[in-house]
mmCIF file of C-alpha atoms in Angstrom:
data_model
loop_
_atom_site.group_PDB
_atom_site.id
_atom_site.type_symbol
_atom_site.label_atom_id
_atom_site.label_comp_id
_atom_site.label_asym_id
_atom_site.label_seq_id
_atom_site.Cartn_x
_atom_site.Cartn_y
_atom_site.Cartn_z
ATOM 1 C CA UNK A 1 -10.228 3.270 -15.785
ATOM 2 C CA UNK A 2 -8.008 5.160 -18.769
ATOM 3 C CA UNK A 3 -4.292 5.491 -18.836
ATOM 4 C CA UNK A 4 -2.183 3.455 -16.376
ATOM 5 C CA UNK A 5 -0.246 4.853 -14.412
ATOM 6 C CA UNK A 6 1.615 2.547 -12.424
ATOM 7 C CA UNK A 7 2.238 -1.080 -12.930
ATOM 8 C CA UNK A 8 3.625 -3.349 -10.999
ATOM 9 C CA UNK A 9 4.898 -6.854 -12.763
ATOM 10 C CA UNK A 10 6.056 -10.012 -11.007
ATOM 11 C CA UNK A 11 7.663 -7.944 -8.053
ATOM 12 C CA UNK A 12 9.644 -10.247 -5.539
ATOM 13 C CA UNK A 13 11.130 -8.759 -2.248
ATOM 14 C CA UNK A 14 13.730 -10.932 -0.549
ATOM 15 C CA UNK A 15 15.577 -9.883 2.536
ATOM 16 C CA UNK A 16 19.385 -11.984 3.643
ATOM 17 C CA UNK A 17 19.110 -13.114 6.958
ATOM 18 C CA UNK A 18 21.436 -15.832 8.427
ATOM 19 C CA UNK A 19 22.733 -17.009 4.878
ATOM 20 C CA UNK A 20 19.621 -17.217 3.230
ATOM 21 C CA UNK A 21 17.050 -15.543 1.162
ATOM 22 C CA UNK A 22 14.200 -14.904 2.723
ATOM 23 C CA UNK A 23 10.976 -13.761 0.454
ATOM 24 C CA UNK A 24 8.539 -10.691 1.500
ATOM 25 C CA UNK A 25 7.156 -9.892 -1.585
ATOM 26 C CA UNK A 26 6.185 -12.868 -4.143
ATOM 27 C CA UNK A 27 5.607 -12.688 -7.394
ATOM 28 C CA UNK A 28 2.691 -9.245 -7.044
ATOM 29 C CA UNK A 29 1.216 -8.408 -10.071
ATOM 30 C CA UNK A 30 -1.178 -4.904 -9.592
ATOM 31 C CA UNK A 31 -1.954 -1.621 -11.659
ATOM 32 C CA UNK A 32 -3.040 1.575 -10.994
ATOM 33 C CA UNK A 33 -4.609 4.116 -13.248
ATOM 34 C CA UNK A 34 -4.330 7.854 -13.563
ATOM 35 C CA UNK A 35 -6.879 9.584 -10.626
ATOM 36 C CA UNK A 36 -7.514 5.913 -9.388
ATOM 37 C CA UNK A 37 -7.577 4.719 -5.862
ATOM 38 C CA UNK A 38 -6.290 1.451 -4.827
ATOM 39 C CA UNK A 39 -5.900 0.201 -1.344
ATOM 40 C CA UNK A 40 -3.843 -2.503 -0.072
ATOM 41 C CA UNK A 41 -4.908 -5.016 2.826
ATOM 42 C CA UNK A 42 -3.738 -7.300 5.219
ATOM 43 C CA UNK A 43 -2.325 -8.488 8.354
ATOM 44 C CA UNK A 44 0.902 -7.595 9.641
ATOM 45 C CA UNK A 45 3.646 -9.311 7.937
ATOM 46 C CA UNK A 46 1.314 -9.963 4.638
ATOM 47 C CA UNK A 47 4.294 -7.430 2.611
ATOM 48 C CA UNK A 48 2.402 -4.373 2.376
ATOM 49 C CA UNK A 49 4.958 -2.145 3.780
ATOM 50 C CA UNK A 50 7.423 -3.812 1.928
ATOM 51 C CA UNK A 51 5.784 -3.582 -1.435
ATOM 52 C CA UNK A 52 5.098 0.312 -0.876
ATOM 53 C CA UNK A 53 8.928 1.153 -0.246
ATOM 54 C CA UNK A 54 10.015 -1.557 -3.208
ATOM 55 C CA UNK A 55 7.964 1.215 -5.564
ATOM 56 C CA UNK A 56 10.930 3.549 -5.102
ATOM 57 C CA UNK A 57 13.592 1.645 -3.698
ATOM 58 C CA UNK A 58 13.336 2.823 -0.109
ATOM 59 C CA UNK A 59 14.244 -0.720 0.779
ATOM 60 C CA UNK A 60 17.574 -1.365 2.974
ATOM 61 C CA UNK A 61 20.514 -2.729 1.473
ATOM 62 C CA UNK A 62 19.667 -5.941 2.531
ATOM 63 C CA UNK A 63 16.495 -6.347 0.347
ATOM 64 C CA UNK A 64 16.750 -8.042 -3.426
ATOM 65 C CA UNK A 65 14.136 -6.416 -5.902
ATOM 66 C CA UNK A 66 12.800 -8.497 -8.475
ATOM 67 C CA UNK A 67 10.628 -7.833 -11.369
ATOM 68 C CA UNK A 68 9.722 -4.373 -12.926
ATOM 69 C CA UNK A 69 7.580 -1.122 -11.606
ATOM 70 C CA UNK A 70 6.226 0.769 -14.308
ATOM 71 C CA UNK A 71 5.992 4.385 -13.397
ATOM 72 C CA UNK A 72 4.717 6.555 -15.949
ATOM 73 C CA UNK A 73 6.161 4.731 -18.702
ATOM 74 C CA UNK A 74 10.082 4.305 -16.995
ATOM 75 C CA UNK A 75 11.203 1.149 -14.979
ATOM 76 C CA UNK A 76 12.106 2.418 -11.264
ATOM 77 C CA UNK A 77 14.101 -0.836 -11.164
ATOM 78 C CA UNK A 78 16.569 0.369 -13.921
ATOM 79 C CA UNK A 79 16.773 3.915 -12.964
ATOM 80 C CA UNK A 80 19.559 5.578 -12.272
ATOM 81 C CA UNK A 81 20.078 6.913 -8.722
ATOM 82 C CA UNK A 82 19.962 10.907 -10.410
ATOM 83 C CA UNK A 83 17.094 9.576 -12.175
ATOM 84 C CA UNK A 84 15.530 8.130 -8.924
ATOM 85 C CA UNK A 85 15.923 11.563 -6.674
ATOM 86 C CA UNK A 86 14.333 13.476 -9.647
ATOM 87 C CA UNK A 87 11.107 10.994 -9.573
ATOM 88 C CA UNK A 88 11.027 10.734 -5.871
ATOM 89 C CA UNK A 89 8.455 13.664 -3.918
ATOM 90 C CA UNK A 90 8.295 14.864 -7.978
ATOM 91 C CA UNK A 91 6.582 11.865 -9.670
ATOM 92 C CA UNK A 92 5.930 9.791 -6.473
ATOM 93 C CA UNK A 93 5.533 10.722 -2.766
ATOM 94 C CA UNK A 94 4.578 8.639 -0.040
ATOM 95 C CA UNK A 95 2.907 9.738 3.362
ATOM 96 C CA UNK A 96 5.132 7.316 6.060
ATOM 97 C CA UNK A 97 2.920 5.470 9.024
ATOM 98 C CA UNK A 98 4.578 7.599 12.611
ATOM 99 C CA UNK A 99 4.744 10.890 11.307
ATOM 100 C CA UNK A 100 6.773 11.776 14.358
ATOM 101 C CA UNK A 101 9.370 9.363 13.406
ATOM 102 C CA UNK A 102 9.095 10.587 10.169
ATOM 103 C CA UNK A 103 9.527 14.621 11.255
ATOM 104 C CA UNK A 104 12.691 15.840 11.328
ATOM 105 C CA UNK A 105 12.779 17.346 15.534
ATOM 106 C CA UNK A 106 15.166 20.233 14.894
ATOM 107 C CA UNK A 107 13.718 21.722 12.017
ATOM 108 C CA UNK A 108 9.898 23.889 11.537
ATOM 109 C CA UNK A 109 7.733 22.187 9.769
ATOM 110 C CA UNK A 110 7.903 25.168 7.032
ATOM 111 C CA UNK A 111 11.274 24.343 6.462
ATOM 112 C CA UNK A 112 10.723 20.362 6.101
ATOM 113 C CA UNK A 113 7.549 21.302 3.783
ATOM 114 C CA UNK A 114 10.017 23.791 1.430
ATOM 115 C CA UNK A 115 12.827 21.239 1.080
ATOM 116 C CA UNK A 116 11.827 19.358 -2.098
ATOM 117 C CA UNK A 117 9.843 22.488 -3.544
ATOM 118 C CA UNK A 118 13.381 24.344 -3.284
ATOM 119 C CA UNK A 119 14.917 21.210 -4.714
ATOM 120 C CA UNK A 120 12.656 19.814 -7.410
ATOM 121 C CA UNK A 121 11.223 23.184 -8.615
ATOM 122 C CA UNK A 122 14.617 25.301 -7.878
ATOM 123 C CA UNK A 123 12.622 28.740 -6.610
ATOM 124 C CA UNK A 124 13.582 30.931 -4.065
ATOM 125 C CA UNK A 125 12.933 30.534 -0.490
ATOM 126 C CA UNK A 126 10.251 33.393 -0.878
ATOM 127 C CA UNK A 127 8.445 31.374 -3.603
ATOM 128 C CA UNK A 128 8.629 28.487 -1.543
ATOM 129 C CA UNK A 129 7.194 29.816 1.872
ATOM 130 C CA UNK A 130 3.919 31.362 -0.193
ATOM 131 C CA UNK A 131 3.197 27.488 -1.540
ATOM 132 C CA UNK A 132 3.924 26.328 2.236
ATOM 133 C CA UNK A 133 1.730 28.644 3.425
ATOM 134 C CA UNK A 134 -0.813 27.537 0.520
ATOM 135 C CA UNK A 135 -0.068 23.874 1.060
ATOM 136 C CA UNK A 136 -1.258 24.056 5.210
ATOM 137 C CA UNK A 137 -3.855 25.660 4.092
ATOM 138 C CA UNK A 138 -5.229 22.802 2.025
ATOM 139 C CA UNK A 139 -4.647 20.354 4.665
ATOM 140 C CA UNK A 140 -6.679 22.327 7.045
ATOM 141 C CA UNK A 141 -3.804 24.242 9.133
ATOM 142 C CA UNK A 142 -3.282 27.566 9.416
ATOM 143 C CA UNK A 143 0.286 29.155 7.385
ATOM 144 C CA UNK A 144 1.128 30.669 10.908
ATOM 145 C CA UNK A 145 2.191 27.033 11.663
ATOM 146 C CA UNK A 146 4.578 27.229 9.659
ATOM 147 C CA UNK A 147 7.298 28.226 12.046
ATOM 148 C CA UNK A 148 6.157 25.368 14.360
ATOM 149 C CA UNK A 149 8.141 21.873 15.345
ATOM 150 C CA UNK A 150 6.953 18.534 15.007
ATOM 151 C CA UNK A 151 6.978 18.362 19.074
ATOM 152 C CA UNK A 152 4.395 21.553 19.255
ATOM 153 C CA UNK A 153 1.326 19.710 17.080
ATOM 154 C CA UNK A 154 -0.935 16.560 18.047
ATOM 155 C CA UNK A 155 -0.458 13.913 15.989
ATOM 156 C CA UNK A 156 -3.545 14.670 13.523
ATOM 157 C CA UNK A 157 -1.495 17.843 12.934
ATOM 158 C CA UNK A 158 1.537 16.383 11.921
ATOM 159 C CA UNK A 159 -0.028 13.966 10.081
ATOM 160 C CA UNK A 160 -1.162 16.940 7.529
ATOM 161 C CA UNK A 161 2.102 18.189 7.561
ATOM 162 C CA UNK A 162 3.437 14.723 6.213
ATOM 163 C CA UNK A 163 0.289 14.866 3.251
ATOM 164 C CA UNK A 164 1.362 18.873 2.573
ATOM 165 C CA UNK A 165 4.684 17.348 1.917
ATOM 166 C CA UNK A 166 3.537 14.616 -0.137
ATOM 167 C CA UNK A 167 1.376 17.077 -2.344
ATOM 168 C CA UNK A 168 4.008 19.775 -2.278
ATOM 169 C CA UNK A 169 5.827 18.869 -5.865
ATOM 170 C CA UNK A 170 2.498 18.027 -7.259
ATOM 171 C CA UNK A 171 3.431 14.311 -7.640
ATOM 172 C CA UNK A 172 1.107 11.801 -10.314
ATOM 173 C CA UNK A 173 0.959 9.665 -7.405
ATOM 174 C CA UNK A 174 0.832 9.097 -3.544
ATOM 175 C CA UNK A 175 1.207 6.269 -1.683
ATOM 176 C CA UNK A 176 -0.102 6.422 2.133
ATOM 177 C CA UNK A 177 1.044 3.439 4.228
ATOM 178 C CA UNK A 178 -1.319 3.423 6.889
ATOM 179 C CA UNK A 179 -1.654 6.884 7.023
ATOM 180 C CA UNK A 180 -3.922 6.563 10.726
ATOM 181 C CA UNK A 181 -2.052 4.461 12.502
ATOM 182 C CA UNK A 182 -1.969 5.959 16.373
ATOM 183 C CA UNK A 183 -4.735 8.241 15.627
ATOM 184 C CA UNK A 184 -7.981 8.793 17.561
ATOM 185 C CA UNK A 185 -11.559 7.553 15.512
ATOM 186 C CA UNK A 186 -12.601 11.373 14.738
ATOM 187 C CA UNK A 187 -9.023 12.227 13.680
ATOM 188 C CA UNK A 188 -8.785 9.335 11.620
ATOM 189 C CA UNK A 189 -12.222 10.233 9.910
ATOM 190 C CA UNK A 190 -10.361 13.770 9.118
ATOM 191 C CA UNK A 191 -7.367 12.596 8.078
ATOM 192 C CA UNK A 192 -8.974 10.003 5.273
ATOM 193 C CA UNK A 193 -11.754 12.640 3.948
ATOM 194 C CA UNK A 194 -9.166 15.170 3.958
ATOM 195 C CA UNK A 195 -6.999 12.512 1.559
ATOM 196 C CA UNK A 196 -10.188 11.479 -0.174
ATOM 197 C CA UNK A 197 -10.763 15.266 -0.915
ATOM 198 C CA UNK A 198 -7.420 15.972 -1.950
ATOM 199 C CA UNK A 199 -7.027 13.256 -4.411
ATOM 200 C CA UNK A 200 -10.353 13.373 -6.195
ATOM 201 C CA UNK A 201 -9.603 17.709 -6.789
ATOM 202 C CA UNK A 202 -6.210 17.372 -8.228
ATOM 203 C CA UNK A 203 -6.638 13.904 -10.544
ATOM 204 C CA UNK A 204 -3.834 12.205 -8.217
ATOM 205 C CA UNK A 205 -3.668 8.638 -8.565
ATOM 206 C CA UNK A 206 -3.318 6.929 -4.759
ATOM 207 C CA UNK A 207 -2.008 3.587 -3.257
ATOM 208 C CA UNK A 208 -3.739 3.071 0.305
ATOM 209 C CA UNK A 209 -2.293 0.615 2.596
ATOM 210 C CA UNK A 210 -3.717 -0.883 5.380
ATOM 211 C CA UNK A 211 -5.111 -3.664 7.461
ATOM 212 C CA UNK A 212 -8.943 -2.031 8.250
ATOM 213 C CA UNK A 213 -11.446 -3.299 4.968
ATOM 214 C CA UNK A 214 -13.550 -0.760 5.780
ATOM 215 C CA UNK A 215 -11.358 1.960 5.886
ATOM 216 C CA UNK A 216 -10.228 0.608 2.403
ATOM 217 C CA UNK A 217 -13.688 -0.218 0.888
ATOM 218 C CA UNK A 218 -14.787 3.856 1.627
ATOM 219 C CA UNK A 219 -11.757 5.429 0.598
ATOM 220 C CA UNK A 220 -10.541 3.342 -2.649
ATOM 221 C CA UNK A 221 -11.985 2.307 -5.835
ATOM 222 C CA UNK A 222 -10.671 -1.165 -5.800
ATOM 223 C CA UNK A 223 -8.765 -3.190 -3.167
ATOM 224 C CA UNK A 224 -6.166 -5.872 -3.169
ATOM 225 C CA UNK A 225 -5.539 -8.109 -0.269
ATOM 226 C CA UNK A 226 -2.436 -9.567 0.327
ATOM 227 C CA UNK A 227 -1.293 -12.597 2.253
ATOM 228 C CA UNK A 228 2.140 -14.755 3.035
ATOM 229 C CA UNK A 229 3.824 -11.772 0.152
ATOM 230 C CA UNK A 230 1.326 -12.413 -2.958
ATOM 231 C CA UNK A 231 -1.965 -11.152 -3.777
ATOM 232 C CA UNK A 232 -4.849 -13.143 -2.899
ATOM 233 C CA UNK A 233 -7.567 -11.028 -4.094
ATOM 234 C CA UNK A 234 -7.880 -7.766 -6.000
ATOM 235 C CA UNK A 235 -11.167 -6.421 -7.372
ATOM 236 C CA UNK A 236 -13.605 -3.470 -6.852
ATOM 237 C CA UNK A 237 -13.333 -2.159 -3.304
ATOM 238 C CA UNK A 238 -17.013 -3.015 -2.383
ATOM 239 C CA UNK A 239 -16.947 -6.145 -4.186
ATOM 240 C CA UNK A 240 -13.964 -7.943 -2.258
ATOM 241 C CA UNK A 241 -15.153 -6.112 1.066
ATOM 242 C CA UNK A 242 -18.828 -7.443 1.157
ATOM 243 C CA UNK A 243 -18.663 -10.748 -1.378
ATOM 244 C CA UNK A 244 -15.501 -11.807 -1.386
ATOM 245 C CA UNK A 245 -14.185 -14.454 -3.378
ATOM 246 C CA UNK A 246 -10.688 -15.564 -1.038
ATOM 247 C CA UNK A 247 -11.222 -17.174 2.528
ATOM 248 C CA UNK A 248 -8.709 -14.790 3.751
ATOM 249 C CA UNK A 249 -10.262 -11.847 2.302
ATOM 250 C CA UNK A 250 -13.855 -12.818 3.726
ATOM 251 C CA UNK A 251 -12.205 -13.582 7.033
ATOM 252 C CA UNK A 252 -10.377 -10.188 6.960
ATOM 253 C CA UNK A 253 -13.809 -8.533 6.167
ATOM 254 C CA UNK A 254 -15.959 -10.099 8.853
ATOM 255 C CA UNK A 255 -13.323 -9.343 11.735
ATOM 256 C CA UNK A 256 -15.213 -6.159 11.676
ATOM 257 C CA UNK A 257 -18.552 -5.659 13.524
ATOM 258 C CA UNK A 258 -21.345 -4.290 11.260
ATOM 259 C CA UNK A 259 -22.395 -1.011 12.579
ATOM 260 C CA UNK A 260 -25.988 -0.475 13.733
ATOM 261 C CA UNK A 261 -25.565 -4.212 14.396
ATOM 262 C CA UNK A 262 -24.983 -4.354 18.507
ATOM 263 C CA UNK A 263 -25.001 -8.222 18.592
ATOM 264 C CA UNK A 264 -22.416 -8.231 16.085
ATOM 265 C CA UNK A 265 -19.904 -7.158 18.476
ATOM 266 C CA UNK A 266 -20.694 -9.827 20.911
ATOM 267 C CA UNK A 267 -19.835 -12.286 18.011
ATOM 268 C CA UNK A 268 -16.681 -11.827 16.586
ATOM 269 C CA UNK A 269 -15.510 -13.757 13.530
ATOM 270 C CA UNK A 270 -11.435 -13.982 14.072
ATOM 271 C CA UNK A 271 -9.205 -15.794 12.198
ATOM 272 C CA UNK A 272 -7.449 -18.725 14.187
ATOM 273 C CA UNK A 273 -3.293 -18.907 13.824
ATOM 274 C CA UNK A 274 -0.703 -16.527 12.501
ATOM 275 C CA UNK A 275 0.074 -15.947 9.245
ATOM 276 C CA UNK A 276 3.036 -17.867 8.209
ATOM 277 C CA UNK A 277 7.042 -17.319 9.073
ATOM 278 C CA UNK A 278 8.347 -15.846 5.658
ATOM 279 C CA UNK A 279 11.380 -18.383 6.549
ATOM 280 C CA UNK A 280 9.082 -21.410 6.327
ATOM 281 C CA UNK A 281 6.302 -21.205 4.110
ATOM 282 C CA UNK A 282 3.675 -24.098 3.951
ATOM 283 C CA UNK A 283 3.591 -25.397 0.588
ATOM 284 C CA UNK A 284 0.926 -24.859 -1.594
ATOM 285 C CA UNK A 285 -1.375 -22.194 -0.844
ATOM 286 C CA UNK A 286 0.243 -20.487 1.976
ATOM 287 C CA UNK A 287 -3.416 -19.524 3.646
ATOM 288 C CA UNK A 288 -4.372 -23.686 3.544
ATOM 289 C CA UNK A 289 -3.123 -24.486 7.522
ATOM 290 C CA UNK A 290 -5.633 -21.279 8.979
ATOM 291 C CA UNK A 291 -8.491 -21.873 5.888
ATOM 292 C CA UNK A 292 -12.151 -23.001 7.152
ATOM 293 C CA UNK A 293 -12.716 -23.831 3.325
ATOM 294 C CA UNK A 294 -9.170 -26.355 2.787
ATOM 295 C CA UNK A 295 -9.411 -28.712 0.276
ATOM 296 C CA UNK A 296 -7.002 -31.638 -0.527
ATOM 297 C CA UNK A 297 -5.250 -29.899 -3.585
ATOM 298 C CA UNK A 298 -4.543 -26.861 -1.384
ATOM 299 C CA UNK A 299 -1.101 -28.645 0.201
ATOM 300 C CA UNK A 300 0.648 -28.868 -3.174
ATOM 301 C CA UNK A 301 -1.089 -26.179 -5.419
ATOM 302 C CA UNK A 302 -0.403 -22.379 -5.326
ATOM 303 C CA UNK A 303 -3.221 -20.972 -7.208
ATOM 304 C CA UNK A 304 -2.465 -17.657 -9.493
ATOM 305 C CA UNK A 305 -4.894 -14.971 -9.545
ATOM 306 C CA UNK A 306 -8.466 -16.118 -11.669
ATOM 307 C CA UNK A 307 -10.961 -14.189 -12.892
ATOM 308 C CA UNK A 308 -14.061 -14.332 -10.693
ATOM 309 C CA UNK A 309 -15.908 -11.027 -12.294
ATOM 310 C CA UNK A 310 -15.025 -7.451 -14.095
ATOM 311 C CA UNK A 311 -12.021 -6.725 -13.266
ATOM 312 C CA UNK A 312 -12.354 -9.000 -9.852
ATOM 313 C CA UNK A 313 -9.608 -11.645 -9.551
ATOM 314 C CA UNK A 314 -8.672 -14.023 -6.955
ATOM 315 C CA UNK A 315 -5.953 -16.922 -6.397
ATOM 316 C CA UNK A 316 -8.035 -19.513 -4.774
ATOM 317 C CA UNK A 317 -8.777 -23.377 -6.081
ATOM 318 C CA UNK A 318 -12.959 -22.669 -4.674
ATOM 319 C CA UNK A 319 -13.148 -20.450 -7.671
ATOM 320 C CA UNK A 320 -11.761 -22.297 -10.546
ATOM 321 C CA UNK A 321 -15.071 -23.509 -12.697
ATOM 322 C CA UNK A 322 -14.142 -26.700 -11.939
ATOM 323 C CA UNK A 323 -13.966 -26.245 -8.179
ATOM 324 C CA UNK A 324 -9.933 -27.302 -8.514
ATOM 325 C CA UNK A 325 -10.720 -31.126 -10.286
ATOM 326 C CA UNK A 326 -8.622 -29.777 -12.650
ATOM 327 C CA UNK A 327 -5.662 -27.194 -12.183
ATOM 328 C CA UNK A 328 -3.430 -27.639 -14.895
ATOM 329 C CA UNK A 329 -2.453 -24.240 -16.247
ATOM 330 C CA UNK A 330 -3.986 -22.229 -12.861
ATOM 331 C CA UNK A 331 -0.329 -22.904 -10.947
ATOM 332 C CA UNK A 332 1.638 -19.848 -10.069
ATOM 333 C CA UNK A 333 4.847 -20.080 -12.724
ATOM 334 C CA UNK A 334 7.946 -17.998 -12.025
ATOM 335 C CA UNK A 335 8.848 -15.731 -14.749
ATOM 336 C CA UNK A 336 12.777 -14.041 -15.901
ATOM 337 C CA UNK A 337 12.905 -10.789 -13.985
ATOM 338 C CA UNK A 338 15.322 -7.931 -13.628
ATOM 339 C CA UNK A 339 16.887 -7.253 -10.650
ATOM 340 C CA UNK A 340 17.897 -4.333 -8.426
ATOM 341 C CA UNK A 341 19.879 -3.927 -4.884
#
C-alpha cells in the first residue's frame, strides 16, 4: 500500500476500577498506510472507542497505555505534552461520535472551525475566516453558516462542521469514530460519501470505526474486527465482510439482511450472549462461550493473528493448517512495552 503511516504495536488499554486493572485494549497490533482506509468493527464494548482515543492520548487519567503508536515516524506514547498539542488537529484529527456533545453551545461554528487554524498555522483572524468559509464549502454548507450555533443546524449539519474541523489543519490522518451514529439512512449515505470524497482528493489516510460491516466494507480498503479488546480479524474490507475467516467476524457480517433479498429479513442470523465483562474474561479465546464453531483447545488457547491470505489475518484455531492439532508457537505471547498515563 506504500509508506506507513501509522502503526500501532502491542497497544494495551487498562482502566483502575475498584483496586484493580481492568484491560480494554489487549495486545492490538494494526497499520495504516499513507491515503489508506481502514475501518474498525465490532460490538459495543469490543475497545474500539478506546483504541481511537489511546492514538493521541485522549484517554482519562484513569487509563494505563501500553505499547507504542507510530505516527509518522514519532512514538505518541513518548511525546511530550508540547509535542502532543502540536500533532493533535495538525498531524491527527478525529471526527467524535455526538457532534452536539462535541460542539461547543456558546460559540458559532466559524469560531470553533478557526480555533486550531489560528493556533497551529498562527494567521490572522481574516486568513482564518476565508479557509472557514472554504472549509463549509467542501463539506457541502454554505460560508454564510458560519455565524451559526451548534443549536441552529440538524444533526447532518453539524456533523460537517465536526469533518471541516477535522480537515481544517490539513492533518495526514483522520480518525472518525462512528461518525453516523443518530443520523437518518439518507444523511448517513451523505455524510460517508462526503468522507469517502474527501479522503480519496486530498491523499488523507483514515481510521473508520464502527459496528455496521457494510458501512465498513464500502467505505474502507481493509477492515479489522475487534472482540473482548484484541483483533480477531483484519484483512481486505470485502474479503473479511463476505468470506470471513473468524466466527465472530462471519457472525457480525450476517447480522445484516442482504438487500434485494426480502426473505432475508425474516431470517435473521444474531449472535446469542454478550460479549464478555472486561473484569472477567473467559480463558482462552475470549469469543469460545458465544462460538457455533468451539472446539476443545479453544478454553485454554488464545490464538494470535495467522495468515489466512494476502495481507488477510485472523486469530482463530479453525484456520491453523492443522485445524489446531498442533498450536505450539500460534499462542498470543506478551511482549516488554512502554508505558504512558
Amino acid at each position: 500500500m506504500g509508506e506507513t503511516l501509522l502503526s500501532i504495536q502491542d497497544l494495551t488499554v487498562t482502566y483502575r476500577a475498584r483496586g484493580e486493572d481492568i484491560a480494554a485494549v489487549r495486545g492490538v497490533d494494526l497499520e495504516l498506510a499513507r491515503g489508506e482506509k481502514l475501518g474498525i468493527a465490532g460490538e459495543s464494548g469490543s475497545g474500539k472507542s478506546t483504541l481511537a482515543l489511546a492514538l493521541l492520548r485522549l484517554l482519562p487519567a484513569t487509563a494505563t497505555v501500553t505499547g507504542r503508536v507510530v505516527l509518522a515516524g514519532e512514538d505518541v506514547v513518548d511525546m511530550t505534552w508540547g509535542r502532543l498539542r502540536a500533532v493533535r488537529w495538525a498531524g491527527a484529527s478525529i471526527v467524535f461520535q455526538g457532534a452536539m456533545h462535541s460542539l461547543n453551545p456558546v460559540h458559532t461554528i466559524g469560531r470553533q472551525i478557526a480555533e486550531p487554524i489560528v493556533l497551529h498555522e498562527r494567521i490572522d483572524e481574516s486568513g482564518a475566516a476565508l479557509r472557514v468559509a472554504q472549509l463549509l464549502e467542501d463539506v457541502g454548507m454554505p460560508a454564510a453558516r458560519a455565524s451559526a450555533y451548534p443549536h441552529e443546524l440538524s444533526g447532518g449539519q453539524r456533523q460537517r462542521v465536526m469533518i471541516a474541523m477535522a480537515l481544517a489543519c490539513r492533518p495526514d490522518l483522520i480518525i472518525a469514530d462512528e461518525p453516523t451514529t443518530a443520523l437518518d439512512v439518507m444523511v448517513q449515505a451523505q455524510i460517508l460519501g462526503l468522507i469517502d470524497d474527501l479522503v480519496a482528493g486530498s491523499g488523507i489516510s483514515l481510521l473508520m470505526i464502527s459496528h455496521d460491516l457494510s458501512v465498513l466494507s464500502d467505505v474502507c480498503d481493509r477492515l479489522a474486527i475487534m472482540y473482548a479488546g484484541r483483533v480477531v480479524e483484519v484483512g481486505p474490507a470485502r474479503d473479511v465482510h463476505h468470506q470471513a475467516k473468524h466466527p465472530y467476524s462471519a457472525a457480525l457480517s450476517a447480522a445484516f439482511p442482504t438487500i434485494g433479498d426480502p426473505s432475508s429479513r425474516l431470517r435473521p442470523h444474531g449472535l446469542a450472549g454478550d460479549p464478555p465483562d472486561p473484569e472477567s474474561l473467559p480463558t482462552g479465546c475470549a469469543f469460545h462461550p458465544r462460538c457455533p464453531s468451539r472446539r476443545e483447545q479453544c478454553d485454554v488457547i488464545d490464538p494470535r493473528l495467522w495468515s489466512v491470505g494476502d495481507r488477510h489475518d485472523a486469530a482463530c484455531v479453525l484456520v491453523l493448517p492443522d485445524q489446531g492439532a498442533s498450536l505450539a508457537g500460534h499462542v498470543q505471547q506478551p511482549t516488554e512495552t512502554k508505558v504512558a498515563r
